[in-house]
């Protein structure tokens, strides 16, 4: 297939990263985050690669859960915090989806809804993130309401860390203590708290289920993993060089001539822009690779094109390959230049970008 802009998705790297999760949390079950289309990598592809390495998957929207259920008939799928009504609950029961219950009114609705078969629920406590989750009193009420209810197969307890990637462990320790203490007082049920950062930095928070997200896709949010546990980039974003031209002192490049040459320079025009998911806000100096050599953005990113200063790479020619992030150029580094994070870079890749799935 002819391609000018594409992402390469590496199954070996994905499985390597999942193996690191298992090595770091050997006693916990693994619930892999594949929401937002597998962080832009393709939820069904990720699940297909990892189904034998993890214990289930989690998504954020019912449509995601139903699509994944079609592809994965028997695996555990958890629908994370979203709007729930009786019809959605029934559909989840029909499709054997686990549900997160994050408010007491939804717990009460579940208790009065006639389901075709019982489901597993994950009760979510707000321990300081202050997005979704119940207060301690609501959490206790929901647990007692549902623990022996005929609609319920099993109950899990969960919360979400707000600061697990930071060097100050105060809030993480407090949140961990808050959930585990309350959970213990209600009886013995599986507990889940650890996201990617907590898996890496806070082993005592692993508990019964860990929930890796970004680390599966190659980013260490804590920046602490040693070389022996180094994560590997799963997505590499590539594009062809379309043109190479010389510019003179004072010449501008791109819209509004944001970048201007301070002498003779060579500019490469590359077939990727914000319509492909590359960040429009990328400033001059944002790194990329051409034929494996570093170059930098020069000029404003446009819809279909971006431009790079390759004055130090005089052999660059049309048809050469630029790497915008991925192998040998971490997405987190590009994100730092663009005042964003790898999560956003991954999930912004658009449908017109060709996907190439690399096999082991």
Short mmCIF file of C-alpha atoms in Angstrom, two decimals:
data_model
loop_
_atom_site.label_atom_id
_atom_site.label_comp_id
_atom_site.label_asym_id
_atom_site.label_seq_id
_atom_site.Cartn_x
_atom_site.Cartn_y
_atom_site.Cartn_z
CA UNK A 1 0.00 0.00 0.00
CA UNK A 2 1.25 3.48 -0.88
CA UNK A 3 1.74 5.50 2.27
CA UNK A 4 3.09 8.91 3.16
CA UNK A 5 2.00 9.13 6.80
CA UNK A 6 1.68 6.12 9.08
CA UNK A 7 2.15 4.64 12.52
CA UNK A 8 3.95 1.39 13.17
CA UNK A 9 2.52 -0.63 16.07
CA UNK A 10 4.91 -3.11 17.63
CA UNK A 11 3.34 -6.16 19.28
CA UNK A 12 6.67 -7.32 20.69
CA UNK A 13 7.10 -4.01 22.53
CA UNK A 14 3.53 -4.17 23.84
CA UNK A 15 4.01 -7.66 25.24
CA UNK A 16 7.39 -6.65 26.67
CA UNK A 17 5.73 -3.81 28.58
CA UNK A 18 2.98 -6.11 29.87
CA UNK A 19 5.68 -8.51 31.09
CA UNK A 20 7.24 -5.65 33.06
CA UNK A 21 3.87 -5.03 34.74
CA UNK A 22 3.78 -8.69 35.72
CA UNK A 23 7.37 -8.55 36.99
CA UNK A 24 6.64 -5.47 39.12
CA UNK A 25 3.29 -6.74 40.45
CA UNK A 26 3.67 -10.54 40.55
CA UNK A 27 0.83 -11.15 42.98
CA UNK A 28 -1.83 -8.90 41.47
CA UNK A 29 -4.27 -9.50 38.65
CA UNK A 30 -3.81 -7.13 35.70
CA UNK A 31 -6.63 -5.04 34.27
CA UNK A 32 -5.22 -3.42 31.11
CA UNK A 33 -6.53 0.01 30.17
CA UNK A 34 -7.67 0.03 26.52
CA UNK A 35 -9.99 3.04 26.68
CA UNK A 36 -9.75 5.72 23.97
CA UNK A 37 -9.18 2.98 21.40
CA UNK A 38 -6.28 1.52 23.31
CA UNK A 39 -4.72 4.97 23.87
CA UNK A 40 -4.82 5.42 20.10
CA UNK A 41 -3.16 2.07 19.39
CA UNK A 42 -6.33 0.12 18.60
CA UNK A 43 -8.23 -1.47 21.48
CA UNK A 44 -9.03 -4.71 19.69
CA UNK A 45 -5.44 -5.10 18.49
CA UNK A 46 -4.08 -4.46 21.99
CA UNK A 47 -6.52 -6.94 23.52
CA UNK A 48 -5.63 -9.55 20.92
CA UNK A 49 -1.93 -9.18 21.71
CA UNK A 50 -2.36 -9.21 25.50
CA UNK A 51 -5.26 -11.56 26.19
CA UNK A 52 -2.92 -14.30 27.43
CA UNK A 53 -0.82 -11.94 29.58
CA UNK A 54 -3.47 -9.98 31.48
CA UNK A 55 -6.66 -10.79 33.38
CA UNK A 56 -9.02 -8.31 31.79
CA UNK A 57 -9.48 -4.97 30.08
CA UNK A 58 -11.12 -1.66 30.94
CA UNK A 59 -12.79 0.99 28.78
CA UNK A 60 -14.61 4.25 29.43
CA UNK A 61 -17.65 4.14 27.12
CA UNK A 62 -20.34 1.53 26.51
CA UNK A 63 -19.68 1.57 22.76
CA UNK A 64 -16.04 0.69 23.46
CA UNK A 65 -17.07 -2.15 25.74
CA UNK A 66 -19.50 -3.63 23.23
CA UNK A 67 -16.98 -3.48 20.39
CA UNK A 68 -14.37 -5.15 22.55
CA UNK A 69 -16.83 -7.81 23.71
CA UNK A 70 -17.51 -8.69 20.07
CA UNK A 71 -13.77 -9.23 19.58
CA UNK A 72 -13.11 -10.85 22.99
CA UNK A 73 -15.98 -13.16 23.80
CA UNK A 74 -14.85 -14.47 27.16
CA UNK A 75 -12.44 -12.02 28.76
CA UNK A 76 -13.31 -9.73 31.67
CA UNK A 77 -14.23 -6.23 30.49
CA UNK A 78 -14.82 -3.40 32.95
CA UNK A 79 -16.84 -0.33 32.01
CA UNK A 80 -15.27 2.52 33.94
CA UNK A 81 -17.10 5.50 35.40
CA UNK A 82 -19.75 6.75 32.99
CA UNK A 83 -23.45 7.58 32.94
CA UNK A 84 -25.54 4.54 33.78
CA UNK A 85 -29.27 4.00 33.50
CA UNK A 86 -31.40 0.87 33.71
CA UNK A 87 -31.13 0.12 29.99
CA UNK A 88 -27.33 0.36 30.10
CA UNK A 89 -27.21 -1.89 33.16
CA UNK A 90 -29.31 -4.51 31.37
CA UNK A 91 -27.10 -4.33 28.30
CA UNK A 92 -24.03 -4.77 30.48
CA UNK A 93 -25.58 -7.81 32.11
CA UNK A 94 -26.46 -9.33 28.73
CA UNK A 95 -22.89 -8.81 27.54
CA UNK A 96 -21.25 -9.88 30.80
CA UNK A 97 -19.57 -6.53 31.46
CA UNK A 98 -18.32 -5.47 34.88
CA UNK A 99 -19.50 -2.03 36.01
CA UNK A 100 -17.96 0.75 38.06
CA UNK A 101 -20.52 2.29 40.42
CA UNK A 102 -19.33 5.74 41.44
CA UNK A 103 -22.39 7.28 43.13
CA UNK A 104 -24.97 6.10 45.60
CA UNK A 105 -27.97 6.87 43.37
CA UNK A 106 -26.64 4.54 40.70
CA UNK A 107 -26.14 1.84 43.33
CA UNK A 108 -29.77 2.26 44.37
CA UNK A 109 -30.92 2.12 40.75
CA UNK A 110 -28.98 -1.10 40.23
CA UNK A 111 -30.71 -2.62 43.25
CA UNK A 112 -34.15 -1.91 41.75
CA UNK A 113 -33.40 -2.88 38.14
CA UNK A 114 -34.36 -6.35 36.94
CA UNK A 115 -31.27 -7.82 35.29
CA UNK A 116 -31.25 -10.95 33.12
CA UNK A 117 -28.24 -12.23 35.06
CA UNK A 118 -26.09 -10.93 37.92
CA UNK A 119 -23.03 -8.76 37.26
CA UNK A 120 -19.79 -7.86 39.01
CA UNK A 121 -19.55 -4.31 40.27
CA UNK A 122 -16.56 -2.23 41.28
CA UNK A 123 -17.53 0.34 43.91
CA UNK A 124 -15.46 3.49 43.53
CA UNK A 125 -14.50 5.63 46.52
CA UNK A 126 -13.39 9.24 46.19
CA UNK A 127 -10.15 9.41 48.17
CA UNK A 128 -9.02 12.81 46.92
CA UNK A 129 -9.11 12.87 43.12
CA UNK A 130 -12.48 14.65 43.37
CA UNK A 131 -13.73 13.62 39.94
CA UNK A 132 -15.85 10.50 40.42
CA UNK A 133 -16.40 8.30 43.46
CA UNK A 134 -18.42 8.09 46.63
CA UNK A 135 -17.75 9.51 50.05
CA UNK A 136 -16.91 7.04 52.80
CA UNK A 137 -20.51 7.00 54.06
CA UNK A 138 -21.98 6.57 50.56
CA UNK A 139 -19.43 3.88 49.74
CA UNK A 140 -20.37 1.98 52.88
CA UNK A 141 -24.09 2.33 52.10
CA UNK A 142 -23.59 1.09 48.54
CA UNK A 143 -21.55 -1.88 49.69
CA UNK A 144 -24.13 -2.95 52.26
CA UNK A 145 -26.96 -2.48 49.78
CA UNK A 146 -25.36 -4.61 47.07
CA UNK A 147 -23.16 -7.17 48.84
CA UNK A 148 -25.87 -9.83 49.07
CA UNK A 149 -28.16 -8.55 46.31
CA UNK A 150 -29.42 -11.01 43.69
CA UNK A 151 -28.20 -8.68 40.89
CA UNK A 152 -24.61 -8.97 42.05
CA UNK A 153 -22.08 -11.69 41.31
CA UNK A 154 -19.25 -10.05 43.23
CA UNK A 155 -18.11 -6.70 44.56
CA UNK A 156 -14.70 -5.12 44.12
CA UNK A 157 -13.50 -1.91 45.77
CA UNK A 158 -11.47 0.70 43.91
CA UNK A 159 -10.19 4.27 43.93
CA UNK A 160 -7.84 6.37 41.80
CA UNK A 161 -4.61 8.08 42.81
CA UNK A 162 -4.16 11.77 42.14
CA UNK A 163 -0.39 12.11 42.70
CA UNK A 164 1.21 8.68 42.28
CA UNK A 165 3.83 9.95 39.83
CA UNK A 166 5.15 12.72 42.09
CA UNK A 167 8.08 12.55 44.51
CA UNK A 168 5.86 13.50 47.44
CA UNK A 169 4.16 10.29 48.59
CA UNK A 170 1.95 11.96 51.21
CA UNK A 171 -1.30 11.99 49.24
CA UNK A 172 -0.72 8.55 47.74
CA UNK A 173 -0.14 7.02 51.18
CA UNK A 174 -3.19 8.79 52.56
CA UNK A 175 -5.43 7.66 49.69
CA UNK A 176 -4.18 4.08 49.98
CA UNK A 177 -4.84 4.01 53.73
CA UNK A 178 -8.26 5.59 53.32
CA UNK A 179 -9.58 2.94 50.93
CA UNK A 180 -7.91 -0.11 52.42
CA UNK A 181 -9.00 0.71 55.96
CA UNK A 182 -12.63 1.22 54.96
CA UNK A 183 -12.61 -1.82 52.69
CA UNK A 184 -11.23 -4.05 55.44
CA UNK A 185 -13.98 -2.88 57.79
CA UNK A 186 -16.60 -4.02 55.27
CA UNK A 187 -15.20 -7.52 54.80
CA UNK A 188 -12.86 -9.26 52.41
CA UNK A 189 -13.30 -8.18 48.78
CA UNK A 190 -10.76 -7.57 45.98
CA UNK A 191 -9.28 -4.05 45.97
CA UNK A 192 -7.76 -2.03 43.11
CA UNK A 193 -5.88 1.26 43.23
CA UNK A 194 -2.59 1.12 41.35
CA UNK A 195 -2.29 2.89 38.01
CA UNK A 196 0.94 2.86 35.97
CA UNK A 197 2.83 5.23 38.25
CA UNK A 198 1.77 3.37 41.39
CA UNK A 199 2.70 0.03 39.85
CA UNK A 200 6.22 1.38 39.31
CA UNK A 201 6.76 3.47 42.44
CA UNK A 202 4.36 2.22 45.15
CA UNK A 203 4.44 -1.60 45.41
CA UNK A 204 2.37 -1.64 48.60
CA UNK A 205 -0.57 -0.26 46.59
CA UNK A 206 -0.69 -3.19 44.16
CA UNK A 207 -3.30 -5.00 46.25
CA UNK A 208 -5.49 -7.47 44.28
CA UNK A 209 -5.78 -5.74 40.90
CA UNK A 210 -3.43 -3.31 39.15
CA UNK A 211 -4.63 -1.09 36.31
CA UNK A 212 -1.75 -0.30 33.92
CA UNK A 213 -2.41 2.24 31.21
CA UNK A 214 0.29 4.42 29.72
CA UNK A 215 3.12 2.09 30.73
CA UNK A 216 1.71 -0.60 28.46
CA UNK A 217 2.27 1.76 25.56
CA UNK A 218 5.85 2.62 26.49
CA UNK A 219 5.78 5.70 28.72
CA UNK A 220 7.07 5.66 32.31
CA UNK A 221 5.07 8.40 34.10
CA UNK A 222 7.40 8.21 37.10
CA UNK A 223 10.64 8.44 35.09
CA UNK A 224 12.22 5.98 37.54
CA UNK A 225 12.46 2.61 35.80
CA UNK A 226 15.99 1.26 35.54
CA UNK A 227 17.38 0.06 32.22
CA UNK A 228 16.61 -3.54 33.15
CA UNK A 229 12.91 -2.68 33.32
CA UNK A 230 12.90 -0.15 30.49
CA UNK A 231 9.62 0.23 28.66
CA UNK A 232 9.56 0.13 24.87
CA UNK A 233 7.67 2.40 22.48
CA UNK A 234 4.72 0.56 20.93
CA UNK A 235 3.76 3.34 18.49
CA UNK A 236 6.21 4.93 16.07
CA UNK A 237 4.75 7.82 14.03
CA UNK A 238 6.38 8.21 10.61
CA UNK A 239 6.00 10.32 7.47
CA UNK A 240 7.76 10.86 4.16
CA UNK A 241 9.85 13.88 3.25
CA UNK A 242 8.05 15.49 0.32
CA UNK A 243 10.42 18.29 -0.59
CA UNK A 244 13.80 19.81 0.32
CA UNK A 245 14.71 23.42 -0.43
CA UNK A 246 17.36 25.97 0.38
CA UNK A 247 16.42 29.28 1.98
CA UNK A 248 18.48 32.40 2.48
CA UNK A 249 19.15 34.79 5.32
CA UNK A 250 15.86 36.35 6.49
CA UNK A 251 13.61 33.96 4.56
CA UNK A 252 10.59 32.78 6.53
CA UNK A 253 9.04 29.32 6.59
CA UNK A 254 5.36 28.44 6.97
CA UNK A 255 2.36 30.48 8.05
CA UNK A 256 3.21 33.91 9.48
CA UNK A 257 6.88 33.21 8.76
CA UNK A 258 7.33 32.25 12.40
CA UNK A 259 10.74 30.70 11.75
CA UNK A 260 13.24 32.84 9.88
CA UNK A 261 16.63 31.78 8.61
CA UNK A 262 19.67 33.41 10.24
CA UNK A 263 21.76 32.38 7.24
CA UNK A 264 21.58 29.88 4.43
CA UNK A 265 19.53 26.88 5.55
CA UNK A 266 17.96 23.70 4.23
CA UNK A 267 14.29 23.00 4.94
CA UNK A 268 12.58 19.61 4.60
CA UNK A 269 8.80 19.50 4.17
CA UNK A 270 7.24 16.41 5.74
CA UNK A 271 3.85 14.81 5.04
CA UNK A 272 2.28 15.17 8.48
CA UNK A 273 0.23 17.89 10.10
CA UNK A 274 -2.42 18.53 12.68
CA UNK A 275 -5.03 16.71 10.55
CA UNK A 276 -2.95 13.59 11.18
CA UNK A 277 -2.71 14.23 14.90
CA UNK A 278 0.63 16.00 15.09
CA UNK A 279 0.25 18.90 17.58
CA UNK A 280 -0.24 22.27 15.92
CA UNK A 281 1.26 23.96 18.97
CA UNK A 282 4.65 22.31 18.38
CA UNK A 283 7.21 25.15 18.69
CA UNK A 284 10.35 25.65 16.67
CA UNK A 285 12.97 23.30 18.05
CA UNK A 286 10.66 20.33 18.64
CA UNK A 287 12.73 17.25 17.82
CA UNK A 288 12.16 14.66 15.11
CA UNK A 289 14.32 12.13 13.31
CA UNK A 290 15.09 11.90 9.61
CA UNK A 291 16.80 8.71 8.56
CA UNK A 292 17.56 8.23 12.24
CA UNK A 293 19.29 11.61 12.63
CA UNK A 294 17.93 14.39 14.80
CA UNK A 295 16.42 17.51 13.28
CA UNK A 296 13.98 20.11 14.61
CA UNK A 297 10.70 21.72 13.64
CA UNK A 298 11.16 25.04 11.83
CA UNK A 299 7.91 26.89 11.21
CA UNK A 300 4.30 26.48 12.15
CA UNK A 301 2.70 23.05 11.77
CA UNK A 302 -0.10 23.19 9.19
CA UNK A 303 -2.98 20.85 8.42
CA UNK A 304 -1.11 18.40 6.21
CA UNK A 305 2.54 19.40 6.44
CA UNK A 306 5.31 20.34 8.81
CA UNK A 307 8.77 21.69 8.12
CA UNK A 308 12.14 20.92 9.67
CA UNK A 309 15.56 22.54 9.63
CA UNK A 310 17.95 19.94 8.14
CA UNK A 311 20.84 22.27 7.41
CA UNK A 312 23.17 19.86 9.22
CA UNK A 313 21.84 16.92 7.17
CA UNK A 314 22.61 17.88 3.57
CA UNK A 315 21.94 14.38 2.23
CA UNK A 316 18.20 14.47 3.12
CA UNK A 317 16.04 14.09 0.01
CA UNK A 318 12.39 13.57 -0.94
CA UNK A 319 11.24 10.08 -0.07
CA UNK A 320 13.32 9.87 3.09
CA UNK A 321 11.52 8.87 6.29
CA UNK A 322 10.91 11.12 9.27
CA UNK A 323 10.09 9.71 12.72
CA UNK A 324 7.89 12.11 14.65
CA UNK A 325 7.92 10.05 17.86
CA UNK A 326 8.40 6.47 18.90
CA UNK A 327 11.45 4.26 18.60
CA UNK A 328 14.58 6.30 19.52
CA UNK A 329 12.47 9.43 20.09
CA UNK A 330 10.16 9.12 23.12
CA UNK A 331 6.71 10.61 22.77
CA UNK A 332 7.14 12.10 26.23
CA UNK A 333 10.06 14.20 24.93
CA UNK A 334 7.99 15.54 22.04
CA UNK A 335 5.13 16.20 24.45
CA UNK A 336 7.36 18.23 26.75
CA UNK A 337 8.24 20.55 23.87
CA UNK A 338 4.55 20.89 22.98
CA UNK A 339 3.33 21.45 26.56
CA UNK A 340 1.34 18.22 26.52
CA UNK A 341 1.72 14.55 27.44
CA UNK A 342 2.21 11.30 25.55
CA UNK A 343 -1.40 10.27 26.29
CA UNK A 344 -2.69 13.15 24.20
CA UNK A 345 -0.21 12.57 21.39
CA UNK A 346 -1.22 8.92 21.11
CA UNK A 347 -4.96 9.51 21.23
CA UNK A 348 -4.91 12.35 18.67
CA UNK A 349 -3.70 10.20 15.78
CA UNK A 350 -6.48 10.48 13.19
CA UNK A 351 -8.21 7.92 11.00
CA UNK A 352 -6.43 8.92 7.80
CA UNK A 353 -3.07 7.82 9.22
CA UNK A 354 -2.27 4.31 7.98
CA UNK A 355 -1.73 1.66 10.68
CA UNK A 356 1.01 -0.90 10.13
CA UNK A 357 1.07 -3.78 12.61
CA UNK A 358 4.52 -5.21 13.18
CA UNK A 359 4.71 -8.87 14.14
CA UNK A 360 7.27 -10.44 16.44
#
